[in-house]
XYZ file of C-alpha atoms in Angstrom:
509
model
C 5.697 13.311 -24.926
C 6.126 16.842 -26.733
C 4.993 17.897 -23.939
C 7.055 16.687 -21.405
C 9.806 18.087 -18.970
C 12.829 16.006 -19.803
C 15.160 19.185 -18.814
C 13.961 18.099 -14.470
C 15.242 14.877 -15.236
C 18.538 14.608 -13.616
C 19.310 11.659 -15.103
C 23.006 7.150 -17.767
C 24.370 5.580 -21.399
C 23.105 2.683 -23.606
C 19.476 3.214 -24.835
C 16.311 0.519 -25.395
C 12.986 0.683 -26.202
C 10.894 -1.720 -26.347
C 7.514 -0.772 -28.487
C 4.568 -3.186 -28.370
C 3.547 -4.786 -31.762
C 0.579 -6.064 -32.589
C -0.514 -9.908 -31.967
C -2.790 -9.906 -34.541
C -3.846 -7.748 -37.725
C -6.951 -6.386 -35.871
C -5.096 -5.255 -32.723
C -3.727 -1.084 -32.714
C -0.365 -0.921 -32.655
C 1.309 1.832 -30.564
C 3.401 4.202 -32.470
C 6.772 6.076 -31.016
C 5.268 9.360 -31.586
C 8.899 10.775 -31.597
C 11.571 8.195 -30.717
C 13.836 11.156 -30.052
C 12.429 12.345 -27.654
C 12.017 8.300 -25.944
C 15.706 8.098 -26.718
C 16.714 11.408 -24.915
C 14.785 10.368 -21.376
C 15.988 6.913 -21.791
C 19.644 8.414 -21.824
C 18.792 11.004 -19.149
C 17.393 7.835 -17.320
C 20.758 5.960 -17.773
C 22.905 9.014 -16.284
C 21.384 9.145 -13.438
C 21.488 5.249 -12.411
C 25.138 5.382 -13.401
C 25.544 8.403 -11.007
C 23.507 6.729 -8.092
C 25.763 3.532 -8.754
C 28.804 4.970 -8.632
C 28.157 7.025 -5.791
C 26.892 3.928 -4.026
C 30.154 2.051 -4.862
C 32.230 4.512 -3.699
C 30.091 4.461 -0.616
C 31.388 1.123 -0.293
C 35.043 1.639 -1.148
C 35.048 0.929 -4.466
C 36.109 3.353 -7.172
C 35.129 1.964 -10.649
C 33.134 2.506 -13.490
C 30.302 0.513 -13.926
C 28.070 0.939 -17.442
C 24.070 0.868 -16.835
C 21.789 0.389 -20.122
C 17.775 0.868 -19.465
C 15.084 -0.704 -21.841
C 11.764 0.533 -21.792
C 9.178 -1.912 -22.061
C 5.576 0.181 -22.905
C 3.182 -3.203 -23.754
C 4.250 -4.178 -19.594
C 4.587 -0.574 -18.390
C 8.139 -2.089 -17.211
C 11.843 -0.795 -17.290
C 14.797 -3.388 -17.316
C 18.101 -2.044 -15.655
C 20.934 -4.074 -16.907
C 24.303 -3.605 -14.933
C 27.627 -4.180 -17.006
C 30.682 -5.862 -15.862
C 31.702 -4.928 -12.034
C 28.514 -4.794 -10.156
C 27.328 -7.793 -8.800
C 25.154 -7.346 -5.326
C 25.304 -10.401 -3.030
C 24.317 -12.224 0.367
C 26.227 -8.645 2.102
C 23.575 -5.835 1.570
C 20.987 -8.011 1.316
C 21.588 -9.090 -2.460
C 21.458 -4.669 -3.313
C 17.997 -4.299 -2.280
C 19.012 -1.533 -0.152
C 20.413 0.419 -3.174
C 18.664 -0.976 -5.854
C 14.860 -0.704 -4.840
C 15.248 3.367 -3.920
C 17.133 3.883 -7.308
C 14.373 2.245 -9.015
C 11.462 4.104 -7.588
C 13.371 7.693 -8.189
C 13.887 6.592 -11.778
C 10.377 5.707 -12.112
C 9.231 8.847 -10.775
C 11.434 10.587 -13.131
C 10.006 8.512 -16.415
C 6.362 8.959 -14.757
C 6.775 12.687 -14.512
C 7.559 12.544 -18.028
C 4.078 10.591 -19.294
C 5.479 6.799 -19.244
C 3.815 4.986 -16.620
C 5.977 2.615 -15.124
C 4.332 -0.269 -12.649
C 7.722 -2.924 -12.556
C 11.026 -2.181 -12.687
C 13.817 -5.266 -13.214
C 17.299 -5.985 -12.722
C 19.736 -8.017 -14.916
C 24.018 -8.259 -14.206
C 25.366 -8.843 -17.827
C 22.005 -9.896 -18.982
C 21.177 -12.330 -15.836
C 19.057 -11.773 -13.256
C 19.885 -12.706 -9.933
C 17.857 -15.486 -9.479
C 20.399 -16.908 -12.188
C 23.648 -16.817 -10.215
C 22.065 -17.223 -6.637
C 19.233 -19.691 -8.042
C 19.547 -21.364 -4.232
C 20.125 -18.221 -2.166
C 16.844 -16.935 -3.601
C 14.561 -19.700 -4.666
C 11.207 -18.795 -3.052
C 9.938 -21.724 -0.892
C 7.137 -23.555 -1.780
C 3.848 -21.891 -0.114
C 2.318 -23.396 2.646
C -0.688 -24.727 2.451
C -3.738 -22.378 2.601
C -6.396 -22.798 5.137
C -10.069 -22.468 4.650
C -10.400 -19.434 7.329
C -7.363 -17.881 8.152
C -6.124 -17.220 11.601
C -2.986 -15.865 12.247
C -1.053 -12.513 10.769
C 2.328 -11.541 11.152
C 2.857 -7.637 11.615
C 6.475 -6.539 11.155
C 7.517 -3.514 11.403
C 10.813 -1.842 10.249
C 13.442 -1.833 11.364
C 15.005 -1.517 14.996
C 18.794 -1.694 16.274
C 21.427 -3.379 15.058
C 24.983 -4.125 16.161
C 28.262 -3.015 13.801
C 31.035 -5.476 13.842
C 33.215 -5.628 15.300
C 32.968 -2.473 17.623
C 29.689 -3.375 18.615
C 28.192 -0.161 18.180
C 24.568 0.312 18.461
C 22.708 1.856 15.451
C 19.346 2.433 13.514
C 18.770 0.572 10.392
C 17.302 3.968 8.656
C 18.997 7.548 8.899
C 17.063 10.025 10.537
C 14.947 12.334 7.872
C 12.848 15.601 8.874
C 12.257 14.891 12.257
C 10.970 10.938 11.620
C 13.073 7.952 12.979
C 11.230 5.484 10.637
C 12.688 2.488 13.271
C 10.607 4.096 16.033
C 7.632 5.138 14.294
C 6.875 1.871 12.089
C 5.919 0.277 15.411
C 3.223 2.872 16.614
C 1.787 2.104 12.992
C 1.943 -1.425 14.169
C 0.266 -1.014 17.112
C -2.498 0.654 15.259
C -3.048 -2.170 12.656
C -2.654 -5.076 14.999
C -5.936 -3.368 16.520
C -8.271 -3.361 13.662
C -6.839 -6.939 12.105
C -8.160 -8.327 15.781
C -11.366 -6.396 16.120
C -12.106 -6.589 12.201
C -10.605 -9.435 10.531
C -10.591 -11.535 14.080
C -6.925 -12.802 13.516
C -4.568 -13.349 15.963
C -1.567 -11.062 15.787
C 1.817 -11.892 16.239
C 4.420 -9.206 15.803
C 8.022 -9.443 14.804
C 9.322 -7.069 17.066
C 8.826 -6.408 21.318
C 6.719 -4.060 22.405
C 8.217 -3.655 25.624
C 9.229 -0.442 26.999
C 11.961 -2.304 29.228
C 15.700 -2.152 28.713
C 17.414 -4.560 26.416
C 20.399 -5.562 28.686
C 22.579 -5.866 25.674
C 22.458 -2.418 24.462
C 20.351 -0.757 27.417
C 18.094 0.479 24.835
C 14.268 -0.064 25.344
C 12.943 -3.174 24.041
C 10.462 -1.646 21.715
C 13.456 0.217 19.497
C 15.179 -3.273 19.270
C 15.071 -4.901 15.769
C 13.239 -8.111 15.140
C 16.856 -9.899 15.395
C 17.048 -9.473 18.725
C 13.114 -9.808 19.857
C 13.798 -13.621 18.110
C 17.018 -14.064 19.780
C 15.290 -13.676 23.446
C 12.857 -15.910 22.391
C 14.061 -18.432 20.298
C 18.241 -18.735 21.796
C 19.219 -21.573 20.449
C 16.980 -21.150 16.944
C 20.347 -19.344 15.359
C 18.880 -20.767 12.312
C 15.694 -18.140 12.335
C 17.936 -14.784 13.515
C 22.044 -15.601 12.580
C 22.510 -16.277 9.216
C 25.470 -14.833 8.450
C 27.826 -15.343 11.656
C 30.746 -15.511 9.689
C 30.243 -12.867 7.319
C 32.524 -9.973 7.714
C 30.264 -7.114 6.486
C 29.874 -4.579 9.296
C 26.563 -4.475 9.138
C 25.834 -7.937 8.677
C 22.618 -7.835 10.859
C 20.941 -6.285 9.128
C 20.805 -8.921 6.292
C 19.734 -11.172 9.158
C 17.016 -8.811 10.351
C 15.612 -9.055 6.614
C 15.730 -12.556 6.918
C 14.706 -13.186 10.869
C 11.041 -11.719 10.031
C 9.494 -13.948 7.501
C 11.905 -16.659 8.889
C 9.405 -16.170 12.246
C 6.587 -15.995 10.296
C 7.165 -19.461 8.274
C 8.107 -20.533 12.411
C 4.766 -19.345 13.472
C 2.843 -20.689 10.260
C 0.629 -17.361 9.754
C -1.730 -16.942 6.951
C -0.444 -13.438 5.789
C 2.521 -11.078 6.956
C 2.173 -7.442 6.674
C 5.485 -5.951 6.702
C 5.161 -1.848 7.723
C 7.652 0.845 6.670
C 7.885 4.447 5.687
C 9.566 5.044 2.276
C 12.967 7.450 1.683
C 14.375 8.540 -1.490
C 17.200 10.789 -2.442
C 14.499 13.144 -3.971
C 11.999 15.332 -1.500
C 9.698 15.152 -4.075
C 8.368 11.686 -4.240
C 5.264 11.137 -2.527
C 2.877 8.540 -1.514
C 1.593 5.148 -0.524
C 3.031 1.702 -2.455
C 3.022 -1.795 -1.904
C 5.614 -4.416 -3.293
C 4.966 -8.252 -3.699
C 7.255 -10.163 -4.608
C 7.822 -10.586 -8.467
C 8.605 -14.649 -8.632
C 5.487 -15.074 -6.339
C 2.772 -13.078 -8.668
C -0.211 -14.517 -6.584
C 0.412 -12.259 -3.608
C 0.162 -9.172 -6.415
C -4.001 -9.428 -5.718
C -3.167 -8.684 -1.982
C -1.354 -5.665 -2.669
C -3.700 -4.425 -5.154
C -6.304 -4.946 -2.585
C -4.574 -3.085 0.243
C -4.011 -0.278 -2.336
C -7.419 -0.049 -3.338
C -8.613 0.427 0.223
C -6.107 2.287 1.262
C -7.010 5.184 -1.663
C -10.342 5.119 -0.141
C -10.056 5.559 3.474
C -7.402 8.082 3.178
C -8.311 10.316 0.904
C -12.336 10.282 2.524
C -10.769 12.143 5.157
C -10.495 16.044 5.202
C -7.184 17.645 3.366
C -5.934 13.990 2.476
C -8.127 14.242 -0.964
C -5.025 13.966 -3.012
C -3.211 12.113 -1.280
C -0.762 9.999 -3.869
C -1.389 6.170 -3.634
C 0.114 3.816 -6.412
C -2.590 2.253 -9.032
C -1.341 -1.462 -8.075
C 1.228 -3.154 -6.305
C 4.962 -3.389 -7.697
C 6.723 -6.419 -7.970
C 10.003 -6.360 -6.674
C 12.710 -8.641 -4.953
C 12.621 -8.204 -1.253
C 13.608 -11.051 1.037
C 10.780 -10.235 3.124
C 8.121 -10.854 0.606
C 10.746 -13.909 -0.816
C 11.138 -16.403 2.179
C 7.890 -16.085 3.674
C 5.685 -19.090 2.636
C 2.650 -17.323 3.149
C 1.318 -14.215 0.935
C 3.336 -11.528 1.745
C 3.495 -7.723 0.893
C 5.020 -4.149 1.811
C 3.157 -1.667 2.702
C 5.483 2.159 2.418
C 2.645 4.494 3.630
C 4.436 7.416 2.750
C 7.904 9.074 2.334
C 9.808 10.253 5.400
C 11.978 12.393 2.835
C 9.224 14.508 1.720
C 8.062 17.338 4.039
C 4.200 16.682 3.204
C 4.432 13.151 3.698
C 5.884 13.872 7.145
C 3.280 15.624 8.316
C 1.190 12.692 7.084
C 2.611 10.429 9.026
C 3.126 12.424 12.248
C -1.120 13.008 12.169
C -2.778 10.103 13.833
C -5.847 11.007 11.098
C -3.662 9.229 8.792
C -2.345 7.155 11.000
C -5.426 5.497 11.780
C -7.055 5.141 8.006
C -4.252 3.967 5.942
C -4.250 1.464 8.846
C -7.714 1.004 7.751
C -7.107 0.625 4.862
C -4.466 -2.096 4.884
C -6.788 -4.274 7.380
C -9.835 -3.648 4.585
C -7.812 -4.705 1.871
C -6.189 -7.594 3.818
C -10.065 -8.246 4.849
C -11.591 -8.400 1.606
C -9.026 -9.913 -0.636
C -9.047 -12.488 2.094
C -12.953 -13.040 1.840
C -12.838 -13.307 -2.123
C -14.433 -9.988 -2.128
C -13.198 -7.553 -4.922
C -12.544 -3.821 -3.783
C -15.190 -1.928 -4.497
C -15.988 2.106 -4.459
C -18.706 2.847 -2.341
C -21.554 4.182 -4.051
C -25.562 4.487 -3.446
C -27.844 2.759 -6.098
C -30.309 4.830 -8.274
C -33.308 5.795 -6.659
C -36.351 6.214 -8.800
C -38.894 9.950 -8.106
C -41.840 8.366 -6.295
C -45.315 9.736 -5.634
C -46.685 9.603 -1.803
C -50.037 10.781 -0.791
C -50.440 13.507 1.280
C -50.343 13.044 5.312
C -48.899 9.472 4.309
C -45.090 8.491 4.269
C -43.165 5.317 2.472
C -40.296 3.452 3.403
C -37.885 2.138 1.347
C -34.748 0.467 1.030
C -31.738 2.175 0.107
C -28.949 -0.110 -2.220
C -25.195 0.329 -1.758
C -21.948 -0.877 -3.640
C -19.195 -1.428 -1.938
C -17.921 -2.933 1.223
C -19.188 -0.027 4.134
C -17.451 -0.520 7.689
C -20.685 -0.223 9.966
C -21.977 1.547 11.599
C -23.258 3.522 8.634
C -25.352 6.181 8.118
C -28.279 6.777 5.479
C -28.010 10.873 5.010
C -31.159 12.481 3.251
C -30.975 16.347 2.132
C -33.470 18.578 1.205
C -32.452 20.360 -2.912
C -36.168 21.308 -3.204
C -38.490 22.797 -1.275
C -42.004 24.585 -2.313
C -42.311 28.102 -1.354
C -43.819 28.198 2.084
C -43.458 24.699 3.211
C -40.992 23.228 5.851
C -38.277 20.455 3.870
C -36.075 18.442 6.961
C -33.590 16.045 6.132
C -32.793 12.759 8.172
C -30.551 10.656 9.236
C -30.717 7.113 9.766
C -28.019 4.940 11.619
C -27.507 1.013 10.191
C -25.525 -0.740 12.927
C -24.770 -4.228 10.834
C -24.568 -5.144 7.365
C -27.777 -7.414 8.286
C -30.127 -4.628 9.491
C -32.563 -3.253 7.003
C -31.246 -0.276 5.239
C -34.422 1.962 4.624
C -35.642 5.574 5.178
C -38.925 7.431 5.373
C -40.651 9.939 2.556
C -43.410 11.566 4.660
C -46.106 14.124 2.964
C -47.406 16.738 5.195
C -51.640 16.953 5.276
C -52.707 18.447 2.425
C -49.243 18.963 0.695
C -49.305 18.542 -2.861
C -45.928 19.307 -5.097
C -42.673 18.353 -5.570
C -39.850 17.783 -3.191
C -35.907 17.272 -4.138
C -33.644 15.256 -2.192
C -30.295 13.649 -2.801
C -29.132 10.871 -0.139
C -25.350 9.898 0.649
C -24.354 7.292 2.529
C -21.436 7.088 5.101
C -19.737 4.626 7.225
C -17.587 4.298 10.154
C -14.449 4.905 8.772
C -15.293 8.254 7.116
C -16.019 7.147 3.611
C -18.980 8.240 2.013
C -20.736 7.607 -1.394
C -21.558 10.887 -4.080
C -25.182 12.139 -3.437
C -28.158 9.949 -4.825
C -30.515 12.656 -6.220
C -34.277 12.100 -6.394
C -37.811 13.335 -5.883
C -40.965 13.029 -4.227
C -44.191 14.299 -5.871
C -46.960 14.704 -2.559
C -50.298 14.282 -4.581
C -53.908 14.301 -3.473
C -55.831 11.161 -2.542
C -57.660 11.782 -5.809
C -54.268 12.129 -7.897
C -52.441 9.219 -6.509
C -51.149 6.446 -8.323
C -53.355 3.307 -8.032
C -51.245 1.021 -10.192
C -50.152 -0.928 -6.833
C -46.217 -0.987 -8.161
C -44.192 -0.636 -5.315
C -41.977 2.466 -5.734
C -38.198 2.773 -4.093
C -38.143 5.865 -1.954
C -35.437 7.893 0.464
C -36.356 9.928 3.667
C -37.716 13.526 4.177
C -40.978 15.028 5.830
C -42.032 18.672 4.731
């Protein structure tokens, strides 16, 4: 913490800290190396969610001072925000979730950027969470009951056209940013998972919003830039219950509380076994980056899914060329969204990346990284669904072997890791004696039940020693670190007569 920049935090008053104590005698206890330092972000942290607030209240008419105290939590890697008298979100705006979920990842970029890592962030209103003065508004349903082979996904994708009250006007749920309309773009991503999940996973997919590139009459805007509100209300007319809520409310933009609502509402309708709710992520700050997933917090179960989709998603996207770096989040947040709430099925958000951040916009305007963080989410959905843990994909040892001369061995090579076939077994040549002719191969595995074996040959009368190192790569791009081993060529009169079978990879000098 010496170390870090607490002068680029823009940051509110109050100050906690929570530091982890020991359960038992044997256990370390962590140590505030310098609590002043702890206490100076956690006040810089504090200005700036009392600046957001207020500018968000005056946003909505409202000129008042609100206070905002943060407590630090290091033994969960959490921060509490606790909101003082004045500011108490409800059904209108979606119970804050529009304000409160971007302040919370910009303030946990800020207290990241200076060493804490931060995985959960919570609210509390005069000490109480929500779920204490709404406990009915937001119970979570019970889950539905969880089939033996799943069937059925729900892809929704954000967000679509709404209607103000009372002038009717016709808008998009999410401002414009750099060039990306995240209400017409979500769907494209859509249209790229629903793909995979039906060739891959071999789900049905239902989506929550029309694909149609036909007018809406209503609004005379195409069907496909409608929000899921609307796609229900043409189907579903007299199911007010799935896509109305709130036909009394007077908040201008009540629909889009309903929107929130109509999607998992469809999905408990349609009785899926998973919905996959897609957006692109904004923040007052260009700088934050990167791929995240929320579950919700008072349905912890679902956190495996998101972890999964994470996982997967880190590996497809960064095996491709300049996406290396690419920022993905260590594990799923927990957070509070009525999409991940009402659904009685697991349920997560998937942000691929930040519309507000110039690099991330020309991430999601590629359709390289269109198509694997797609990937990814289907191979996370995929294997967390099969039980399967998310493994990196790497090549098991492979033991120096001898081969007689003019003779060749074949072996089979051992992989970690879930590969998306076809694959490919890719030998190299790192040694080669002086005069003689070292060629790689290549062998193609079309399914995970086809042997997965190569060929060491030995020219006629070769005798030495031959490096190689063999990779393996799938379908999807991703490829393990080089497997390095050798091949001594020896004599008929040298060679090993013990009869042990030796495990071998593919060359022929």
């Amino acid at each position: 913490m010496q170390k870090s920049s607490l002068a680029a935090l823009a940051v509110v008053c109050g100050l906690g800290f929570v530091v982890p104590v020991s359960a038992s005698s044997g256990d370390a206890v962590v140590v505030v190396e310098d609590p002043g330092i702890y206490a100076e972000l956690v006040a810089m942290l504090e200005r700036e969610a009392s600046s957001q607030l207020m500018q968000h209240l005056q946003e909505e008419g409202v000129l008042r001072h609100v206070s905002v105290s943060i407590r630090l939590d290091l033994s969960r890697k959490s921060m509490t925000i606790n909101f003082g008298p004045g500011y108490l979100p409800g059904p209108d705006g979606s119970y804050g979730e529009f304000f409160l979920y971007p302040m919370a990842s910009l303030l946990r970029f800020f207290a990241e950027k200076s060493g804490l890592e931060i995985h959960d962030i919570d609210f509390t209103f005069e000490g109480r969470t929500l779920e204490e003065y709404y406990p009915e508004d937001l119970a979570v349903p019970p889950p539905a009951q969880t089939k033996s082979i799943p069937s059925a996904a729900l892809i929704s994708a954000g967000h679509g056209y709404i209607s103000l009250h009372p002038g009717g006007e016709w808008k998009f749920q999410r401002p414009s940013s750099l060039g990306i309309q995240e209400d017409t773009l979500s769907p494209v991503y859509a249209d790229e998972l629903q793909g995979l999940i039906e060739r891959r996973s071999g789900l049905t997919v239902h989506r929550a919003r029309s694909r149609s590139a036909e007018l809406h009459p209503e609004s005379e805007k195409p069907w496909g830039h409608m929000s899921s509100r609307y796609h229900l209300k043409a189907m579903f007319p007299d199911r007010t219950d799935m896509w109305n809520e709130y036909p009394s409310s007077l908040n201008p933009a009540r629909e889009k509380d309903e929107d929130i609502r109509a999607r998992p509402n469809y999905a408990n309708h349609l009785a899926v076994d998973v919905l996959l709710s897609l957006h692109s992520n904004g923040s007052a700050s260009t700088n934050m980056r990167g791929a995240e997933v929320y579950h919700h917090r008072s349905k912890p179960q679902d956190k495996a899914l998101g972890d999964s989709i994470l996982c997967a998603m880190r590996e497809v996207i960064r095996a491709q060329p300049g996406y290396e770096d690419f920022p993905i989040r260590a594990q799923s947040s927990a957070g509070g969204h009525g999409e991940n709430r009402i659904g009685r099925m697991p349920s997560v958000i998937i942000e691929t990346a930040y519309h507000t951040n110039p690099e991330d916009v020309a991430a999601l305007l590629d359709p390289v990284f269109r198509s694997a963080s797609m990937k990814g989410v289907e191979k996370g959905y995929r294997l967390w669904a099969e039980g399967e843990a998310c493994v990196p994909l790497a090549g098991h040892p492979i033991a120096d072997v001898e081969v007689p001369a003019g003779e060749s061995r074949e072996v089979d090579v051992g992989v970690d890791g879930h590969p998306q076939f076809p694959i490919r077994l890719i030998t190299n040549n790192t040694l080669c004696p002086p005069g003689w002719g070292c060629t790689g191969t290549e062998v193609v595995v079309g399914a995970p039940d086809q042997p997965r074996r190569v060929k060491l040959s030995c020219g006629r009368n070769s005798v030495g020693r031959l490096g190689w190192e063999t990779r393996v790569l799938d379908a999807d791009g991703v490829q393990s670190k080089p497997v390095p081993h050798a091949v001594h060529c020896v004599s008929g009169d040298d060679r090993d007569r013990s009869g042990a079978q030796t495990r071998v990879a593919a060359a022929s000098p």
